[in-house]
Coordinates of C-alpha atoms in Angstrom, one line a residue:
M463 CA -1.2 -42.3 -67.4
H464 CA -1.6 -39.6 -69.0
D465 CA -5.2 -39.7 -69.5
E466 CA -5.8 -40.5 -65.7
T467 CA -3.4 -37.8 -64.9
H468 CA -5.2 -35.6 -67.0
Y469 CA -9.0 -36.7 -65.7
G470 CA -7.6 -36.2 -62.4
Y471 CA -6.9 -32.8 -62.7
Y472 CA -10.4 -31.8 -64.1
V473 CA -11.9 -33.8 -61.4
R474 CA -10.1 -32.5 -58.5
T475 CA -9.3 -28.8 -59.5
P476 CA -12.9 -28.0 -58.8
Y477 CA -13.0 -29.4 -55.6
L478 CA -9.8 -27.7 -54.3
R479 CA -11.0 -24.6 -56.0
A480 CA -14.0 -24.6 -53.9
S481 CA -12.5 -25.5 -51.2
S482 CA -10.2 -23.1 -51.3
A483 CA -12.7 -20.2 -51.6
R484 CA -14.6 -21.8 -48.5
T485 CA -11.0 -22.0 -46.7
R486 CA -10.7 -18.1 -47.8
Q487 CA -14.1 -17.2 -46.3
S488 CA -13.6 -19.1 -43.3
L489 CA -10.5 -17.3 -42.5
M490 CA -12.2 -14.4 -43.5
A491 CA -14.8 -14.8 -41.0
I492 CA -12.5 -15.5 -38.7
V493 CA -10.6 -12.4 -39.2
L494 CA -13.9 -10.2 -39.0
L495 CA -15.0 -12.0 -35.7
I496 CA -11.1 -11.2 -33.8
A497 CA -11.8 -7.6 -35.7
V498 CA -15.1 -7.4 -33.8
S499 CA -14.2 -8.9 -30.5
A500 CA -11.0 -6.5 -30.4
A501 CA -13.1 -3.9 -31.2
A502 CA -15.8 -4.7 -28.4
V503 CA -12.7 -5.3 -26.2
A504 CA -11.4 -1.8 -27.1
E505 CA -14.7 -0.1 -26.9
S506 CA -15.5 -2.2 -23.6
A507 CA -12.2 -0.8 -22.4
A508 CA -13.1 2.6 -23.4
D509 CA -16.3 2.7 -21.6
A510 CA -14.5 1.4 -18.2
E511 CA -11.9 4.3 -18.6
A512 CA -14.9 6.9 -19.4
S513 CA -16.8 5.8 -16.1
Y514 CA -13.8 5.5 -14.0
E515 CA -12.7 9.1 -15.1
R516 CA -16.4 10.6 -14.7
A517 CA -16.4 8.9 -10.8
F518 CA -13.1 10.6 -10.2
L519 CA -14.3 13.9 -10.9
E520 CA -16.9 13.4 -9.1
R521 CA -15.1 12.5 -5.8
F522 CA -12.1 14.7 -6.5
S523 CA -13.1 17.9 -8.1
K524 CA -10.7 19.7 -10.8
A525 CA -8.9 22.8 -9.0
D526 CA -10.1 26.2 -10.9
A527 CA -6.5 27.2 -10.5
A528 CA -3.2 25.4 -10.0
V529 CA -1.5 26.2 -6.4
P530 CA 2.4 26.7 -6.3
L531 CA 3.3 23.5 -3.9
E532 CA 4.9 26.2 -1.8
E533 CA 1.7 27.3 -0.7
Y534 CA -0.4 23.7 -0.5
A535 CA 1.9 22.0 1.5
S536 CA 3.9 24.6 3.7
A537 CA 4.3 24.4 7.6
A538 CA 2.3 27.3 8.3
R539 CA -0.5 25.4 6.5
Y540 CA 0.1 22.5 8.3
D541 CA -0.3 24.7 11.9
A542 CA -3.1 26.3 10.9
L543 CA -5.4 23.0 9.9
Y544 CA -3.4 20.4 12.1
L545 CA -2.0 22.3 15.4
G546 CA -3.6 24.1 17.8
D547 CA -7.5 23.6 18.8
D548 CA -7.7 20.6 15.7
L549 CA -5.3 18.3 17.8
D550 CA -6.9 19.2 21.0
A551 CA -10.0 18.0 19.8
A552 CA -8.5 14.7 18.3
L553 CA -7.1 14.3 21.7
S554 CA -9.9 14.9 23.6
T555 CA -11.4 11.1 23.1
V556 CA -8.6 8.7 22.0
N557 CA -10.1 5.0 21.5
N558 CA -9.8 2.4 19.0
D559 CA -13.2 0.9 19.3
Q560 CA -14.1 1.7 16.0
G561 CA -10.5 1.9 14.4
G562 CA -10.5 5.5 14.9
L563 CA -6.9 5.6 16.8
A564 CA -5.6 2.9 14.0
W565 CA -6.9 4.8 11.0
G566 CA -6.8 8.5 12.0
L567 CA -4.6 9.4 15.1
S568 CA -1.6 6.9 14.1
Y569 CA -1.4 9.1 10.6
R570 CA -1.0 12.1 12.6
M571 CA 1.6 10.8 14.4
M572 CA 3.5 10.0 11.4
S573 CA 2.9 13.4 9.9
L574 CA 4.4 14.9 13.0
N575 CA 7.2 12.7 12.7
G576 CA 7.7 14.0 9.2
M577 CA 7.1 17.7 10.0
Y578 CA 9.8 17.2 12.2
R579 CA 12.1 15.7 9.4
A580 CA 11.2 18.3 7.2
T581 CA 11.7 21.8 9.4
G582 CA 13.7 20.5 12.4
D583 CA 11.0 22.2 14.8
A584 CA 10.7 20.4 18.3
K585 CA 7.3 21.5 19.0
Y586 CA 6.3 19.0 16.5
L587 CA 8.0 16.1 18.4
E588 CA 6.4 17.8 21.2
A589 CA 3.3 17.7 20.1
N590 CA 3.8 13.8 19.2
V591 CA 4.8 13.1 22.5
R592 CA 1.1 13.8 23.6
C593 CA -0.4 12.1 21.0
I594 CA 1.7 9.1 22.3
R595 CA 0.5 9.1 25.8
A596 CA -2.8 9.6 24.7
S597 CA -2.4 6.7 22.6
L598 CA -0.9 4.1 25.5
G599 CA -3.3 5.3 27.7
A600 CA -6.0 3.6 25.5
T601 CA -5.2 0.2 25.4
D602 CA -7.6 -2.2 26.6
D603 CA -5.9 -3.0 29.6
K604 CA -5.9 0.6 31.0
R605 CA -9.7 0.8 29.6
G606 CA -10.6 -2.7 31.5
K607 CA -11.8 -3.8 27.9
A608 CA -12.2 -7.4 27.2
L609 CA -11.4 -9.0 23.8
W610 CA -14.3 -11.3 22.7
T611 CA -12.0 -14.4 23.8
G612 CA -11.8 -13.0 27.7
R613 CA -8.1 -11.5 27.0
I614 CA -7.4 -8.0 28.4
V615 CA -4.1 -7.0 26.4
P616 CA -2.2 -4.2 26.4
A617 CA -2.7 -2.9 23.0
W618 CA -5.8 -1.7 21.5
G619 CA -9.0 -4.0 21.0
C620 CA -11.7 -3.0 18.2
D621 CA -15.3 -3.8 18.0
K622 CA -16.1 -3.1 14.1
Y623 CA -14.4 -6.0 12.4
A624 CA -14.6 -9.2 13.6
Q625 CA -17.7 -11.5 13.7
R626 CA -17.0 -13.1 17.2
G627 CA -16.7 -9.4 19.0
R628 CA -13.7 -6.9 20.2
A629 CA -10.6 -8.2 18.5
V630 CA -6.9 -7.1 18.4
F631 CA -5.9 -6.8 14.9
A632 CA -1.9 -6.9 14.0
V633 CA -2.3 -4.1 11.4
H634 CA -4.0 -1.8 14.0
T635 CA -0.7 -2.5 16.2
G636 CA 1.3 -2.0 13.6
I637 CA 0.6 1.4 12.5
I638 CA 0.1 2.9 16.0
T639 CA 3.2 1.5 17.2
A640 CA 5.5 2.3 14.2
P641 CA 5.3 6.4 14.7
I642 CA 5.9 6.0 18.3
F643 CA 9.1 3.9 17.7
D644 CA 9.8 6.7 14.9
C645 CA 9.3 9.2 17.1
L646 CA 11.7 7.7 20.0
L647 CA 14.4 7.5 17.4
L648 CA 13.8 11.2 16.8
V649 CA 13.4 12.6 20.4
K650 CA 17.1 10.5 20.3
E651 CA 18.6 13.0 18.2
N652 CA 17.3 16.2 20.2
A653 CA 19.1 16.5 23.3
A654 CA 16.8 18.8 25.0
L655 CA 13.6 16.9 24.8
S656 CA 15.5 13.5 25.2
A657 CA 16.4 15.2 28.7
S658 CA 13.1 16.5 29.5
L659 CA 11.6 13.4 28.5
G660 CA 14.3 11.0 30.6
A661 CA 12.7 7.5 32.1
E662 CA 9.5 8.5 30.1
R663 CA 11.3 7.7 26.8
D664 CA 11.8 3.8 28.0
A665 CA 8.4 3.6 29.4
I666 CA 7.0 4.7 26.0
R667 CA 9.0 1.8 24.6
D668 CA 8.3 -1.0 26.8
G669 CA 4.6 0.1 26.4
A670 CA 4.6 -0.1 22.7
R671 CA 6.7 -3.2 22.8
A672 CA 4.0 -5.0 25.0
A673 CA 1.5 -4.2 22.6
L674 CA 3.7 -6.0 19.7
A675 CA 4.4 -8.7 21.9
V676 CA 0.3 -9.4 22.2
H677 CA 0.8 -10.8 18.7
D678 CA 3.7 -13.2 19.2
R679 CA 1.1 -16.0 19.2
Q680 CA 0.3 -15.4 15.9
W681 CA 4.0 -15.3 14.4
R682 CA 5.1 -18.3 12.1
D683 CA 8.7 -18.9 10.4
G684 CA 8.5 -19.6 6.8
P685 CA 7.1 -21.2 4.5
E686 CA 10.8 -20.7 2.9
A687 CA 14.0 -20.4 4.7
E688 CA 14.5 -17.1 6.1
A689 CA 10.9 -15.7 5.4
G690 CA 8.2 -15.3 8.0
H691 CA 4.8 -14.1 8.5
Y692 CA 1.9 -13.6 11.0
I693 CA -1.8 -15.4 11.0
G694 CA -4.8 -14.6 11.8
L695 CA -6.0 -15.7 15.2
D696 CA -9.1 -14.7 16.9
Q697 CA -9.9 -12.2 14.5
E698 CA -12.2 -12.1 11.5
D699 CA -13.5 -15.4 10.2
V700 CA -11.7 -15.3 6.7
C701 CA -8.2 -14.4 8.2
E702 CA -8.7 -17.5 10.7
N703 CA -5.3 -19.6 10.7
K704 CA -4.3 -18.0 7.3
P705 CA -1.5 -15.9 6.7
L706 CA -2.4 -12.0 6.7
P707 CA -2.8 -9.7 4.1
G708 CA 0.4 -8.3 3.0
N709 CA -0.2 -4.8 4.4
R710 CA -1.0 -6.2 7.6
I711 CA 2.5 -7.9 7.8
S712 CA 4.0 -4.9 6.7
A713 CA 2.4 -2.7 9.0
M714 CA 3.9 -4.8 11.9
G715 CA 7.1 -5.5 10.3
W716 CA 7.6 -1.7 9.7
A717 CA 6.8 -1.4 13.6
L718 CA 9.3 -4.0 14.6
W719 CA 11.9 -2.7 12.2
L720 CA 11.8 0.8 13.5
S721 CA 11.6 -0.4 17.4
A722 CA 14.9 -2.7 17.0
K723 CA 16.8 0.2 15.1
I724 CA 16.4 2.1 18.4
D725 CA 18.5 -0.2 20.6
G726 CA 19.4 -3.2 18.3
D727 CA 16.3 -5.5 19.3
A728 CA 17.8 -8.8 17.8
T729 CA 14.3 -10.8 17.7
H730 CA 12.7 -8.0 16.2
R731 CA 15.3 -7.1 13.5
A732 CA 15.5 -10.6 12.6
R733 CA 11.2 -10.9 12.2
A734 CA 11.1 -7.8 10.1
L735 CA 13.8 -9.1 8.0
A736 CA 11.8 -12.3 7.4
I737 CA 8.8 -10.2 7.1
G738 CA 10.6 -8.3 4.3
R739 CA 11.4 -11.8 2.4
Y740 CA 8.0 -12.9 2.3
I741 CA 6.6 -9.8 0.7
K742 CA 9.5 -9.6 -1.6
N743 CA 8.9 -13.5 -2.5
R744 CA 5.6 -12.9 -3.3
L745 CA 5.5 -10.0 -5.7
T746 CA 4.6 -10.8 -9.4
P747 CA 7.4 -8.8 -11.9
T748 CA 6.3 -7.8 -15.1
P749 CA 7.5 -9.8 -18.3
E750 CA 9.9 -6.9 -18.9
G751 CA 10.9 -7.1 -15.4
D752 CA 10.5 -3.3 -14.5
A753 CA 8.0 -3.3 -12.6
C754 CA 6.0 -5.6 -9.9
F755 CA 2.5 -6.0 -8.9
W756 CA 0.3 -8.1 -6.0
P757 CA -3.3 -8.4 -4.9
Y758 CA -4.4 -7.9 -1.4
W759 CA -4.1 -11.7 -0.3
L760 CA -0.4 -12.1 -1.2
P761 CA 0.3 -15.6 -2.8
E762 CA 0.6 -18.5 -0.2
A763 CA 3.9 -19.6 -1.7
P764 CA 6.5 -17.8 -3.5
V765 CA 5.8 -16.5 -7.0
T766 CA 8.0 -17.6 -10.0
D767 CA 6.3 -16.7 -12.9
A768 CA 6.0 -12.9 -14.4
A769 CA 2.7 -11.5 -15.7
P770 CA 1.5 -8.2 -17.0
R771 CA -0.1 -6.0 -15.0
T772 CA -3.7 -6.5 -16.2
A773 CA -3.4 -10.5 -15.4
V774 CA -2.4 -9.7 -11.8
S775 CA -6.0 -8.7 -9.5
G776 CA -4.0 -5.8 -8.1
E777 CA -4.4 -4.7 -4.5
D778 CA -6.3 -1.2 -3.9
T779 CA -4.1 1.7 -3.8
S780 CA -4.9 2.6 -0.2
H781 CA -4.1 -0.9 1.5
A782 CA -1.0 -1.0 -0.7
G783 CA 0.5 1.9 0.4
L784 CA 1.1 0.3 3.8
T785 CA 2.0 -3.0 2.0
M786 CA 4.8 -0.6 0.7
A787 CA 5.7 0.7 4.0
L788 CA 8.0 -2.2 5.0
P789 CA 10.0 -2.3 1.7
L790 CA 10.3 1.2 1.7
A791 CA 12.2 1.2 5.1
L792 CA 14.2 -1.7 4.1
G793 CA 14.9 -0.5 1.1
L794 CA 15.8 2.9 1.9
D795 CA 18.3 1.4 4.7
G796 CA 19.5 -1.3 2.2
H797 CA 18.2 -4.4 3.3
V798 CA 16.6 -7.2 1.5
F799 CA 15.1 -4.7 -1.3
D800 CA 17.9 -3.6 -3.5
H801 CA 18.0 -0.4 -6.1
A802 CA 16.4 -2.9 -8.7
D803 CA 13.9 -3.9 -6.5
M804 CA 12.8 0.1 -5.5
K805 CA 13.1 1.0 -9.0
R806 CA 10.5 -1.6 -9.7
F807 CA 8.1 -0.4 -7.0
A808 CA 8.9 3.1 -8.6
N809 CA 7.6 1.6 -12.0
T810 CA 4.5 0.1 -10.0
V811 CA 3.4 3.9 -9.6
T812 CA 4.3 5.2 -13.3
Q813 CA 2.9 1.9 -14.8
G814 CA 0.3 1.5 -12.7
F815 CA -2.2 3.2 -10.5
A816 CA -0.5 6.6 -12.1
R817 CA 0.0 5.7 -15.4
R818 CA -1.4 8.8 -16.2
E819 CA 0.2 12.2 -16.1
D820 CA -2.7 14.3 -15.5
G821 CA -3.4 13.7 -12.2
V822 CA -5.8 11.4 -12.3
L823 CA -5.3 7.9 -10.1
Y824 CA -6.6 4.5 -10.0
G825 CA -8.0 2.4 -7.5
K826 CA -5.9 -0.4 -7.9
I827 CA -2.1 -0.3 -7.9
T828 CA -2.6 -2.1 -11.6
G829 CA -4.2 1.1 -13.0
T830 CA -7.1 -1.1 -13.9
P831 CA -10.5 0.9 -13.6
D832 CA -12.5 -1.9 -11.9
I833 CA -12.7 -0.3 -8.6
G834 CA -13.8 3.3 -7.4
P835 CA -11.5 6.1 -6.8
E836 CA -12.4 6.0 -3.1
Y837 CA -9.5 3.7 -3.0
V838 CA -7.1 6.3 -3.8
A839 CA -5.9 7.5 -0.4
L840 CA -2.6 9.0 0.7
P841 CA -0.6 8.8 -2.4
C842 CA 1.9 10.6 -0.9
R843 CA 3.3 7.3 0.8
W844 CA 4.7 6.8 -2.7
I845 CA 6.5 9.8 -3.0
P846 CA 10.0 8.7 -1.5
L847 CA 10.2 6.4 -4.7
A848 CA 11.4 9.4 -6.9
R849 CA 14.6 9.0 -6.0
Y850 CA 14.6 5.9 -8.1
E851 CA 12.3 7.1 -10.6
P852 CA 12.3 10.9 -11.0
G853 CA 8.7 10.6 -12.9
V854 CA 7.2 9.3 -9.5
R855 CA 7.1 12.9 -8.2
P856 CA 5.0 14.7 -11.0
R857 CA 2.2 12.1 -11.1
I858 CA 1.7 12.3 -7.6
L859 CA 2.1 16.2 -7.3
A860 CA -0.6 16.2 -10.3
F861 CA -3.1 14.7 -8.5
Y862 CA -2.5 16.7 -5.2
L863 CA -2.3 20.5 -6.9
G864 CA -4.9 19.4 -9.5
Y865 CA -7.7 17.7 -7.7
Q866 CA -7.0 17.5 -4.0
K867 CA -8.1 20.6 -2.5
R868 CA -7.4 20.1 1.2
P869 CA -4.2 17.9 1.8
G870 CA -4.4 16.1 5.4
P871 CA -1.4 16.2 7.7
L872 CA 0.4 13.3 6.4
D873 CA 0.0 14.7 2.6
I874 CA 1.4 18.0 3.6
A875 CA 4.5 16.3 6.0
D876 CA 5.3 14.2 3.2
L877 CA 4.9 16.8 0.5
L878 CA 7.2 19.0 2.6
L879 CA 9.8 16.2 2.5
W880 CA 9.6 14.6 -0.7
G881 CA 7.7 16.9 -3.0
R882 CA 10.7 19.0 -3.9
P883 CA 13.5 17.6 -6.6

């Protein structure tokens, strides 16, 4: 027994020692491979960051000297750039054939509402009434323009996007009518302007609501309780009979919410709230729960699991600003999105596309450098979230004051409203 044990000791020990050595070598190789892989990933990430920064600086050249906010965004600068001859030129030819009314004039209308809020000067509402008249005068039924289906609708068709021909898009209708309803709400507060419009106020409201009603056939309740959304019909092939992307349904929800605020329209209110719940249920929280992110196409089912921002294929920052339109409107009014939700949206800014403090913004809300800086547009739309996280404001201002030499009309209006603590 003693000899066998002794023999076994001498026979097995060299094998165990050799095995142990091989194991150590294998472990060292694995550790080295992991280290090399991690270094390669880090180098690749650093390269992507550097490449993005170069592209950003090519698109947004750094300002030679800091400009005070009071000079950069002022009523005088807005008037010089965007009233007078410039507004006359914008209104000389109004149509949405190539999306110009939706992606151009509608934002000027939003800015005019903002300028009135910031200054109290009725000239901005008067200018917006001009825009509204021109917009409502350019609907397809007024121009005799038929959609590819043969329908002629009291909304704004577009020849640009759908493969089958001229189509009317919910997102266009939403962003055109939202500032119309918002202007009517502001007009109610101005006795002189309200009196001067008289019965035209109701005609404007009814015209904008007729445009919204064009999309009633696209409305779907659900799929979960108390939620709702719009689907694509007769638009781009990729959208056919599918829930529309978040930015599109948010635009419609925003318009519905503002419409309901005029006189309490119950259907518009209910649908706006239902869209708000639909969007809220499809946001992906971070594991810490302090921020949220989402893709361009919202998941068809509610999201139940958290994920880090880099695991989400984030929506581009430009469209995401529109996806935020309804949540921001509802949250500021105390519906659907509570204070914690709004704080998470604010952290979407500071942890995502504005995670840097030097004014360099990312084209995806996740702050990943995998699409170009051309998707950085109108970050001013996120500034109201500074009331939930003060860090939002300096990051957005660093972009404008450091890299965008000429602000657009909505940039100036939002910076006047929200750019100062």
